[in-house]
Short mmCIF file of C-alpha atoms in Angstrom, two decimals:
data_model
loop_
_atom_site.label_atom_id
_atom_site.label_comp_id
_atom_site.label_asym_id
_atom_site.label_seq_id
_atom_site.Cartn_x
_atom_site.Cartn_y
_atom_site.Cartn_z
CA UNK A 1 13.04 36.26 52.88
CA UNK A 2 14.45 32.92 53.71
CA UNK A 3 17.75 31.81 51.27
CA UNK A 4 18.06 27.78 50.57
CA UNK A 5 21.53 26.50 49.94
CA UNK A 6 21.51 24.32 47.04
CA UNK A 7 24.58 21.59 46.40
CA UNK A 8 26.17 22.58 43.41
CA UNK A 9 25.95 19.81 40.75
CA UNK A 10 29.24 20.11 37.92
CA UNK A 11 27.51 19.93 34.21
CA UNK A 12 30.26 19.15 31.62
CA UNK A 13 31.01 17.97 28.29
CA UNK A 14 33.22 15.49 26.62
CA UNK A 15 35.10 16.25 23.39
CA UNK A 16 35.01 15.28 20.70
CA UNK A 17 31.06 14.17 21.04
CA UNK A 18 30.04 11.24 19.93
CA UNK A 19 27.38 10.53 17.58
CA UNK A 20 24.25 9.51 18.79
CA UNK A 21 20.97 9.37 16.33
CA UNK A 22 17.60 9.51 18.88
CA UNK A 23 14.98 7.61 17.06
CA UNK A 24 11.37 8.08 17.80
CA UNK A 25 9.06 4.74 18.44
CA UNK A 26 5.60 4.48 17.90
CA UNK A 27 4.06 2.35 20.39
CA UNK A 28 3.79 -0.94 18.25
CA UNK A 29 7.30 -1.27 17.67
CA UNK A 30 7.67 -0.46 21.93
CA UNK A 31 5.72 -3.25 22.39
CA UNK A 32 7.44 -5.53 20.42
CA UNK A 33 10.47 -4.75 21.56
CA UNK A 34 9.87 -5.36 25.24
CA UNK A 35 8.09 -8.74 24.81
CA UNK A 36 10.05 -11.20 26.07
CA UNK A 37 10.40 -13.19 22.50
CA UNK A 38 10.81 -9.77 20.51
CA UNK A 39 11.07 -10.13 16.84
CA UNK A 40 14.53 -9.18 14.97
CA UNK A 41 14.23 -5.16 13.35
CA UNK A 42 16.10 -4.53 9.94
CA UNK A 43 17.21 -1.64 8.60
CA UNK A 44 16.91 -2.08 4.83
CA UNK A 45 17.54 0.42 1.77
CA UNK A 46 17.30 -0.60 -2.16
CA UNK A 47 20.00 -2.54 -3.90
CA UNK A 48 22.43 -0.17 -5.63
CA UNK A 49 21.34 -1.84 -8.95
CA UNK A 50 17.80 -0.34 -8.96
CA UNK A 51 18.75 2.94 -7.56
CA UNK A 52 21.31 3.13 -10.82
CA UNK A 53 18.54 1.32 -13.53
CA UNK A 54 16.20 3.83 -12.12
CA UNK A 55 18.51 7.08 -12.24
CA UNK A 56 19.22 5.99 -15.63
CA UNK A 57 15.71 7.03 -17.20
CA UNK A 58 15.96 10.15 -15.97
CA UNK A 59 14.12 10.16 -12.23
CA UNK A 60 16.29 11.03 -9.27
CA UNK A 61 16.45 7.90 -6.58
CA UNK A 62 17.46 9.36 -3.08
CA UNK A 63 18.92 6.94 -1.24
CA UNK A 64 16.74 6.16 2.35
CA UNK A 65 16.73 3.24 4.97
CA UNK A 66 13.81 1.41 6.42
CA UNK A 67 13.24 0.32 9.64
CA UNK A 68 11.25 -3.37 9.19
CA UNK A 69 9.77 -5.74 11.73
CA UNK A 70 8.44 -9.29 10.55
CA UNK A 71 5.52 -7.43 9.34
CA UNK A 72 5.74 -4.28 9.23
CA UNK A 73 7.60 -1.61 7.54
CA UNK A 74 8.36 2.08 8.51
CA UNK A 75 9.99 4.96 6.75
CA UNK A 76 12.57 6.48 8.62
CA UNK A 77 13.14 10.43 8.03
CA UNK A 78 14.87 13.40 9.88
CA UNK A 79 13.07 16.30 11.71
CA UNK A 80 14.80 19.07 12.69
CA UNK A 81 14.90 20.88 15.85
CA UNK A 82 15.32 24.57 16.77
CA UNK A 83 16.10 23.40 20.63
CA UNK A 84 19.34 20.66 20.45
CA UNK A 85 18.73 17.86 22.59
CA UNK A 86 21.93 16.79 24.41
CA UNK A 87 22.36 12.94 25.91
CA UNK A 88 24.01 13.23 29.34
CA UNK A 89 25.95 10.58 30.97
CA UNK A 90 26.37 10.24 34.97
CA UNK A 91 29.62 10.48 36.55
CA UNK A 92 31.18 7.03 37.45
CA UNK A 93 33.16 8.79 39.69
CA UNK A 94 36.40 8.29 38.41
CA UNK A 95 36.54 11.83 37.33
CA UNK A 96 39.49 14.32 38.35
CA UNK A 97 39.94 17.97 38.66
CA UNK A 98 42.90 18.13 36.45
CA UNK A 99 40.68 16.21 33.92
CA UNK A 100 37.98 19.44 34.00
CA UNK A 101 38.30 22.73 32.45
CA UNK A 102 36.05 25.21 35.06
CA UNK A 103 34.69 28.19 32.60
CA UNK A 104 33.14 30.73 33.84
CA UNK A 105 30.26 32.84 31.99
CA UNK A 106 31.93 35.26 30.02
CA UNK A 107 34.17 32.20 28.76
CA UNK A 108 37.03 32.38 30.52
CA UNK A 109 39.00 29.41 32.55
CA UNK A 110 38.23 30.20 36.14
CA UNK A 111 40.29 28.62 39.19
CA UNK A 112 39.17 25.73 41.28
CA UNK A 113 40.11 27.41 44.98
CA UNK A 114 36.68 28.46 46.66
CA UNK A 115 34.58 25.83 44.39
CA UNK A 116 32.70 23.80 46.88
CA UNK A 117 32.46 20.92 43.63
CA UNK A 118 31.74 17.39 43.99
CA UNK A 119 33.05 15.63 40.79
CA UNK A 120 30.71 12.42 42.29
CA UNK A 121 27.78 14.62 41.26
CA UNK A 122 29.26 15.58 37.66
CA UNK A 123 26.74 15.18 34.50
CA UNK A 124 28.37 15.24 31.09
CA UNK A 125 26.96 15.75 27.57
CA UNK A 126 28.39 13.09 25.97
CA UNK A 127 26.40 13.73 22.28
CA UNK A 128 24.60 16.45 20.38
CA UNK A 129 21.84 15.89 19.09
CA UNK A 130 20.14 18.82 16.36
CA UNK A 131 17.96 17.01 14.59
CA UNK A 132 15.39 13.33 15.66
CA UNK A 133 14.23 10.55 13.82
CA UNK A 134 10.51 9.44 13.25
CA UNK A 135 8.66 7.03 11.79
CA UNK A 136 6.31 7.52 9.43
CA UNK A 137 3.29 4.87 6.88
CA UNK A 138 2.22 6.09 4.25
CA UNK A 139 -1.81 6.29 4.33
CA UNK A 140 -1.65 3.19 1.52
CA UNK A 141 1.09 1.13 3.28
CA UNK A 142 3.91 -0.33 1.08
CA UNK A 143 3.96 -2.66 -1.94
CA UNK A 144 6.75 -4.77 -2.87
CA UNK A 145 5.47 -5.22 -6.35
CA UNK A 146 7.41 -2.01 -7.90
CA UNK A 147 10.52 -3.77 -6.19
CA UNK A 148 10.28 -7.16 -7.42
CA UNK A 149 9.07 -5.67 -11.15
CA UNK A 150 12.47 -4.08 -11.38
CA UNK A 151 14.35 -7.16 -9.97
CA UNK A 152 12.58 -10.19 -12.06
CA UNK A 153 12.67 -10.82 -15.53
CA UNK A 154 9.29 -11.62 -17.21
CA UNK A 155 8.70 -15.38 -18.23
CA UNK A 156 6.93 -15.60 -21.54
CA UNK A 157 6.83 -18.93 -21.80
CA UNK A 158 10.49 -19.76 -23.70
CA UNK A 159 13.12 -21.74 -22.61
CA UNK A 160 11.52 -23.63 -19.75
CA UNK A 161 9.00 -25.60 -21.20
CA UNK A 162 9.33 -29.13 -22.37
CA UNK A 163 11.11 -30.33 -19.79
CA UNK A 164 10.91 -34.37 -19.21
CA UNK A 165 9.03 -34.83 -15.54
CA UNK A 166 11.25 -35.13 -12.41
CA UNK A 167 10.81 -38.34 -10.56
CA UNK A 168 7.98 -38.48 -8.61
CA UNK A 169 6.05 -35.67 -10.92
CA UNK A 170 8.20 -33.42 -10.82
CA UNK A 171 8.58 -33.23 -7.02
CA UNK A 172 11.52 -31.00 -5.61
CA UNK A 173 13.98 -32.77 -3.13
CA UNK A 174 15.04 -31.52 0.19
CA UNK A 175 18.44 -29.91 -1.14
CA UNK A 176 16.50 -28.34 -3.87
CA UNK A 177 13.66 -26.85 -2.33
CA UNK A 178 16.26 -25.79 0.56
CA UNK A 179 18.37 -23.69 -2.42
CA UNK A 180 14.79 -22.64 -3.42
CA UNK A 181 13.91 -21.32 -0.11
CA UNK A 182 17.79 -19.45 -0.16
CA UNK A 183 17.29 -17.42 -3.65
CA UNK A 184 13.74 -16.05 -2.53
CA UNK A 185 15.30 -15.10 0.63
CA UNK A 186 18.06 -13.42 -1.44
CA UNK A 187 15.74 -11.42 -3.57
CA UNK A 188 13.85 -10.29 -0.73
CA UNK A 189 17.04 -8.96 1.00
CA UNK A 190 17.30 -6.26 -1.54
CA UNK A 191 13.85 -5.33 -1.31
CA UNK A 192 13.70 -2.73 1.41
CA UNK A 193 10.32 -3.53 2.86
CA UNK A 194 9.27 -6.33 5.53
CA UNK A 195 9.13 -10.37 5.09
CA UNK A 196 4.93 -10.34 5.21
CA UNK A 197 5.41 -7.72 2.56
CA UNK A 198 7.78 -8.84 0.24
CA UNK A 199 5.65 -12.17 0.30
CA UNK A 200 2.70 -10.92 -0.65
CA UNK A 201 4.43 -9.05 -3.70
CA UNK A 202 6.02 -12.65 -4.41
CA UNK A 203 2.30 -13.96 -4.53
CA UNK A 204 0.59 -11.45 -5.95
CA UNK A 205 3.31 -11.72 -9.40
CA UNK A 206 3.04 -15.24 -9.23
CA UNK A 207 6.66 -15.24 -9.26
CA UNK A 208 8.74 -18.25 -8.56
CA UNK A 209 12.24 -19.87 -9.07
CA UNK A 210 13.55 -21.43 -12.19
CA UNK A 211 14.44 -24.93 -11.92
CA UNK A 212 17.71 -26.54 -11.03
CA UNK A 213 18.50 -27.78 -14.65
CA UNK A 214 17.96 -23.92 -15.86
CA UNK A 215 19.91 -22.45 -12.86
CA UNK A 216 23.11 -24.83 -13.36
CA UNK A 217 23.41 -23.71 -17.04
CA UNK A 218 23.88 -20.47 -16.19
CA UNK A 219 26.99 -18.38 -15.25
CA UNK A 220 27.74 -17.99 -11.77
CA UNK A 221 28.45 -14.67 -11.65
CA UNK A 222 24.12 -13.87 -12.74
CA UNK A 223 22.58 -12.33 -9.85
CA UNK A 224 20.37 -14.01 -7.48
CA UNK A 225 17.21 -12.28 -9.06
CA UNK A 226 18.26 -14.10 -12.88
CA UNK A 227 17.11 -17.44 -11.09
CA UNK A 228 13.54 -16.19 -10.86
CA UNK A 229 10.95 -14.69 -13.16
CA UNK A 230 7.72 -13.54 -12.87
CA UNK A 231 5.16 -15.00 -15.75
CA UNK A 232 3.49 -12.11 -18.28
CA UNK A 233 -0.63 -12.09 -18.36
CA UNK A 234 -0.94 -14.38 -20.99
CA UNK A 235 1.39 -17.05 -19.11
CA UNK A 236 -0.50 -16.86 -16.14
CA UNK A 237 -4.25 -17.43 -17.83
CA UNK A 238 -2.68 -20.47 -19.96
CA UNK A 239 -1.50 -22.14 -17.34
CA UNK A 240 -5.24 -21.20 -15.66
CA UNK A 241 -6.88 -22.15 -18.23
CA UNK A 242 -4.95 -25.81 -18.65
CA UNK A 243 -5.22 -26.36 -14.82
CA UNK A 244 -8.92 -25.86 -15.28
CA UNK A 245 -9.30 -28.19 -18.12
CA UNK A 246 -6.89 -30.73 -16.15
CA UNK A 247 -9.69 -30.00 -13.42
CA UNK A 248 -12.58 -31.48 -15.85
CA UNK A 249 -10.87 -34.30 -17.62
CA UNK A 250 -9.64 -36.07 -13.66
CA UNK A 251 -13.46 -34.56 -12.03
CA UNK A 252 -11.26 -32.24 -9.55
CA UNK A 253 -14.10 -30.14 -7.90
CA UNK A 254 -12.28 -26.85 -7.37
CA UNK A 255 -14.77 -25.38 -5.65
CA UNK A 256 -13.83 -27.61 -2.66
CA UNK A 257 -10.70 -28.35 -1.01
CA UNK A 258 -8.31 -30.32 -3.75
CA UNK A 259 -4.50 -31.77 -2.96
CA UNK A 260 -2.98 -29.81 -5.46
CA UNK A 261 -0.52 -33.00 -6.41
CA UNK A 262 -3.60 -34.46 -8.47
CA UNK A 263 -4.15 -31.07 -9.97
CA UNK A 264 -0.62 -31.39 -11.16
CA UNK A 265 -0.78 -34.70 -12.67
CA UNK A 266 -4.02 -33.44 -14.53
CA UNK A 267 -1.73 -31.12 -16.49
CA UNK A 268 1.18 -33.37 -17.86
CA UNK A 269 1.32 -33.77 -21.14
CA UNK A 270 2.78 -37.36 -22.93
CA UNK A 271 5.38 -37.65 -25.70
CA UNK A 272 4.43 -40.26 -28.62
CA UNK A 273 7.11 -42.10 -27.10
CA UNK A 274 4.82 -42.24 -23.59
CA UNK A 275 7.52 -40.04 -21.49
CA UNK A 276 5.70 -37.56 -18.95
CA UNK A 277 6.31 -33.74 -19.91
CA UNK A 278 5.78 -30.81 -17.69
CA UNK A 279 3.93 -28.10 -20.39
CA UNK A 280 6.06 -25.63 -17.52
CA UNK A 281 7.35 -25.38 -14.61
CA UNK A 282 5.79 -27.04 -11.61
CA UNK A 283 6.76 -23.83 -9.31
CA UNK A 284 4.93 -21.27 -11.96
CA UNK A 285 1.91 -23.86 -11.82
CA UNK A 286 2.06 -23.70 -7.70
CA UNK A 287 2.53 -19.91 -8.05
CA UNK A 288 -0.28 -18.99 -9.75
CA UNK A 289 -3.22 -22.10 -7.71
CA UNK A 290 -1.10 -20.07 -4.71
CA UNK A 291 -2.44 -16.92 -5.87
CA UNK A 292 -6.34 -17.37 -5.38
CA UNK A 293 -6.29 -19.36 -2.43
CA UNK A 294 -7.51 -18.51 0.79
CA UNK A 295 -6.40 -16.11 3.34
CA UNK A 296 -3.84 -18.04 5.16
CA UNK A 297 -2.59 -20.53 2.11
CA UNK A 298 -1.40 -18.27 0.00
CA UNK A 299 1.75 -17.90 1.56
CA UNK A 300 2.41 -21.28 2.25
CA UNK A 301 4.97 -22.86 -0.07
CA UNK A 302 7.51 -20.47 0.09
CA UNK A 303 10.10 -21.80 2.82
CA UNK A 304 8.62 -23.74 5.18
CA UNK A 305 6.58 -26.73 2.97
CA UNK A 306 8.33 -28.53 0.42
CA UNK A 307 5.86 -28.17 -1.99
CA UNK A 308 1.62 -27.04 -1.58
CA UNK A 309 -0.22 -30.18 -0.84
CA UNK A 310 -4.21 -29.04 -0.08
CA UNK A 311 -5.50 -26.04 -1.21
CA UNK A 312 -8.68 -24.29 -0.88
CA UNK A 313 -9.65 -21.52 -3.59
CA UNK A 314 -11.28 -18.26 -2.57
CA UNK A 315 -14.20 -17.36 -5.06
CA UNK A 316 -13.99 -13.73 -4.70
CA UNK A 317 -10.41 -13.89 -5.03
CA UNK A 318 -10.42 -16.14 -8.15
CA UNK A 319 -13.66 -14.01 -9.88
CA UNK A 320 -11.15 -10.50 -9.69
CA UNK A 321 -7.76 -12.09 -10.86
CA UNK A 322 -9.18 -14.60 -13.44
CA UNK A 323 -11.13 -11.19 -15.07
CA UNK A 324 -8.32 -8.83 -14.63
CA UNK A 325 -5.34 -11.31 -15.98
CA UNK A 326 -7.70 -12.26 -18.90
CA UNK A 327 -8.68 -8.48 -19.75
CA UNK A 328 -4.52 -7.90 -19.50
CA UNK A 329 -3.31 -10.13 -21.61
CA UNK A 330 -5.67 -9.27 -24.57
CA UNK A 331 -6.19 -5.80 -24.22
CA UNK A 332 -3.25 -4.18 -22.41
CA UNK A 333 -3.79 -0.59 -23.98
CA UNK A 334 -6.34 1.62 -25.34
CA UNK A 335 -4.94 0.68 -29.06
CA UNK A 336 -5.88 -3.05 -28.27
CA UNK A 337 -9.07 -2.66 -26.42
CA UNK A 338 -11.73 -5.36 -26.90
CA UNK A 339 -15.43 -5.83 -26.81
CA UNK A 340 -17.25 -5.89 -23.49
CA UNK A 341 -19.74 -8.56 -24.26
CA UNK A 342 -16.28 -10.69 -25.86
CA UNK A 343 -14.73 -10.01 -22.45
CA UNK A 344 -17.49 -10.77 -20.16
CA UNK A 345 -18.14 -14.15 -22.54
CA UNK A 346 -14.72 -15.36 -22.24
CA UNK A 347 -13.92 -14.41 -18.72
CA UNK A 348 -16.99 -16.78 -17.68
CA UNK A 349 -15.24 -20.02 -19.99
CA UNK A 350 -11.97 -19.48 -17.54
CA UNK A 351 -14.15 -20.92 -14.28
CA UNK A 352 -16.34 -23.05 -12.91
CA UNK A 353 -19.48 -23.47 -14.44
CA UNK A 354 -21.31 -22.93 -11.33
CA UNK A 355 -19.47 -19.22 -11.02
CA UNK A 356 -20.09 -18.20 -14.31
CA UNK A 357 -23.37 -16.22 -13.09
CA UNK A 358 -21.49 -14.25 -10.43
CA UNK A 359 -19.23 -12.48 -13.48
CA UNK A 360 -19.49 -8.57 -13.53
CA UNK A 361 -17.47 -5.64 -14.33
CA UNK A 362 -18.18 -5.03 -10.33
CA UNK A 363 -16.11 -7.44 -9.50
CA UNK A 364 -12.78 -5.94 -11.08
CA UNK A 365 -10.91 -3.41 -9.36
CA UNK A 366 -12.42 -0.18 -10.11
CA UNK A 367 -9.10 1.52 -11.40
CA UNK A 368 -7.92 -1.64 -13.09
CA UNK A 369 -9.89 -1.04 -16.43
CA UNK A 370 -11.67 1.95 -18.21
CA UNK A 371 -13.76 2.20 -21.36
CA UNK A 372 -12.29 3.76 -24.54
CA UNK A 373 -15.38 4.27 -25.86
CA UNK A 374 -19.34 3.09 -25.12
CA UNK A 375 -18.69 -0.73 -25.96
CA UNK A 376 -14.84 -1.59 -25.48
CA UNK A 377 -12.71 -2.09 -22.24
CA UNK A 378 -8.95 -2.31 -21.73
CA UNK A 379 -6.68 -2.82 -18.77
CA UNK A 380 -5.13 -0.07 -16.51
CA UNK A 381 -1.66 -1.09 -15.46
CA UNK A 382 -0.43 -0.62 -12.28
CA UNK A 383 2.08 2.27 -13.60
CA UNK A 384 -0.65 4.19 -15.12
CA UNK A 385 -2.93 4.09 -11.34
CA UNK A 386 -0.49 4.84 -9.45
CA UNK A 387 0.03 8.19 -11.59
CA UNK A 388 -3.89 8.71 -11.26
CA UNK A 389 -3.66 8.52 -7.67
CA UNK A 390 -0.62 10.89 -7.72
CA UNK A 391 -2.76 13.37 -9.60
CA UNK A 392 -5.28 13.16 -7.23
CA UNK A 393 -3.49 13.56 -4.23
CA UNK A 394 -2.22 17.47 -5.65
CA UNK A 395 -5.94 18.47 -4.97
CA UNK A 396 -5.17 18.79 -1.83
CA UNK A 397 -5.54 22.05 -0.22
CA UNK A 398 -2.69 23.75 1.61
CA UNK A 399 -4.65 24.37 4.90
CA UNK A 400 -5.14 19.94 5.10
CA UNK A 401 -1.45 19.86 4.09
CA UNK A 402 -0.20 22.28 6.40
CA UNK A 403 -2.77 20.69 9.10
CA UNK A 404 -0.45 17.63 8.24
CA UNK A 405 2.70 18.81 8.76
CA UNK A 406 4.56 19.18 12.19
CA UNK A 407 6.76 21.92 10.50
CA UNK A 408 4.97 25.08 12.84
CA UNK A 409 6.76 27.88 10.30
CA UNK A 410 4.07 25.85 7.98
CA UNK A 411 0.95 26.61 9.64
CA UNK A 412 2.03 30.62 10.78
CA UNK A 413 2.59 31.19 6.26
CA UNK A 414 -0.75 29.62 6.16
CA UNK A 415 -2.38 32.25 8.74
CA UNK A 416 -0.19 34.89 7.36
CA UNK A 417 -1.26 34.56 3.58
CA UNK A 418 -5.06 34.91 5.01
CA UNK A 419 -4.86 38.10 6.27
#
């Protein structure tokens, strides 16, 4: 039998070892990242100031990181390993023998004479590493919604309104809408979920910033997130309801494409005196016109345009959150629920007169509402699905969790409880 002589190659390893974390793309994020214009990746956790309002009712918070693209967001979570993966570094050649420990196999220091080594060739475990990273989505993606909740006081209407129009009806200047653009961007920073996302939380609240005259009368050291609100259920269908009205009395067709500056003048009110007065906020207004627009419009507003100019409202999207903001702001709970012929009747007086026929209880979301008894309806808040679908979800049988799980001790209990 023929022998092969093999050239010995040295395999050592540094100390101490450094720490190296292997993360695990999917191929998405690969491809971004090797584009020649890749985005920017965040890692983002929750500001330390929900994680404590939070602990304080009694839930544990773990801390966690995300990894976020411009679009995207990913939860990042350990998996162990039972084989350690070490990351091995070449030999620069600048190695020396007096710089390497030889051991032999029981342990023990061995001597260099006879050792046909050539440090050139040396490989060296520079980390070690027990455990990966991965990536994970949930099957329902992320909301920002639960974030933005916790961070924004509610707007009920107090305060704010009133205010004398700003020059040119209430347009905001450059330097404004710049500091605008600056505190969204500052909320959103503490929200540990990507840009896309945390904007469509924005729109979906109707949220929006305070104005200048109510931010400069406060104290300096408020958070970021005091400068903003987001506008209960009964703020949002007033101002509907008086941007509709505005609609009928200046013949703005809002079934068709409208500049939403003339919608705005439509809603001033007049002292006796003849002085313009904003019944609220212009941003509130542009929030909640933002928030049944079209695919592609909603967004826009936030930090690029100074202020929405055309705007082009989606009937489907208008039919839902016209019925659904209605049914919360008069019947919120079970104790308050109200008459389904009432609700239908009213919901059709918030729109256009040639929608009114298109008004169902199919065109709600079907866990947004249920039916206390044969003729009333209330609203289902979003707290109260999202235990629902929690509920749900421990229906699951072990074999389709297990069958879900990469953890292989998972699926031998599985086979083992079977027998």
């Amino acid at each position: 039998m023929s022998t092969q002589s093999t050239h010995p190659i040295l395999f050592t390893h540094s100390a101490p070892q450094q720490a190296f974390r292997l993360l695990e793309l999917t191929p998405e994020l690969v491809g971004l990242l090797t584009k020649e214009d890749g985005a920017t990746l965040q890692l983002k956790s929750p500001a330390q100031s929900q994680s404590q309002s939070q602990n304080s009712t009694g839930s544990q918070q773990q801390q966690y990181v995300n990894l976020c693209t411009p679009t995207q967001t990913y939860r990042i979570r350990e998996v162990q390993s039972s084989n350690s993966l070490h990351v091995i570094r070449p030999s620069d050649g600048g190695a020396k023998r007096g710089d390497i420990n030889i051991v032999g196999g029981a342990g023990d220091q061995v001597g260099e004479e006879g050792l046909n080594l050539d440090l050139v060739d040396t490989m060296t475990a520079i980390a070690k590493c027990g455990s990966t990273l991965e990536l994970d989505v949930p099957s329902g993606g992320f909301s920002a919604r639960p974030f933005l909740e916790g961070a924004l006081g509610v707007f009920d209407g107090d305060g704010v309104d009133g205010n004398s129009a700003r020059g040119d009806l209430g347009m905001r200047g450059e330097e404004e809408e710049k500091e605008r653009g600056d505190i969204i961007r500052c909320v959103f920073d503490d929200v540990p979920l990507s840009l896309a996302e945390c904007e469509r939380g924005w729109v979906e609240l109707c949220a929006f910033v305070l104005p200048r005259a109510e931010r400069s009368s406060s104290s300096s050291t408020r958070a970021v997130s005091e400068y903003c609100r987001r506008p209960s259920a009964q703020v949002k269908i007033d101002v509907w309801k008086k941007a509709m009205e505005g609609a009928v009395l200046q013949g703005i067709d809002l079934e068709k494409q409208f500049l939403v500056r003339d919608l705005w003048k439509s809603v001033l009110d007049e002292d006796d005196d003849g002085t313009v007065v904003e019944p609220f906020p212009r941003d509130l207004f542009e929030a909640v016109v933002r928030r049944v627009c079209e695919s592609g419009e909603e967004l826009g507003g936030l930090f690029d345009d100074a202020q929405m100019k055309w705007a082009s409202i989606d009937k489907k999207k208008c039919l839902q959150w016209v019925g659904e903001t209605y049914l919360e702001a008069v019947a919120p709970s079970t104790k308050t629920a109200v008459g389904r012929v009432e609700f239908l009747a009213t919901w059709k007086n918030h729109l256009p007169e040639s929608w009114r026929d298109d008004v169902s209880l199919s065109q709600l979301t079907n866990d947004s509402y249920k039916f206390p008894d044969p003729t009333t309806i209330c609203y289902v808040n979003e707290a109260d699905r999202q235990k629902l679908k929690n509920n749900l979800s421990t229906d699951i049988s072990a074999d389709t969790a297990a069958k879900k799980s990469r953890n292989w001790h998972e699926l031998f209990k599985n086979k083992r409880q079977k027998r």
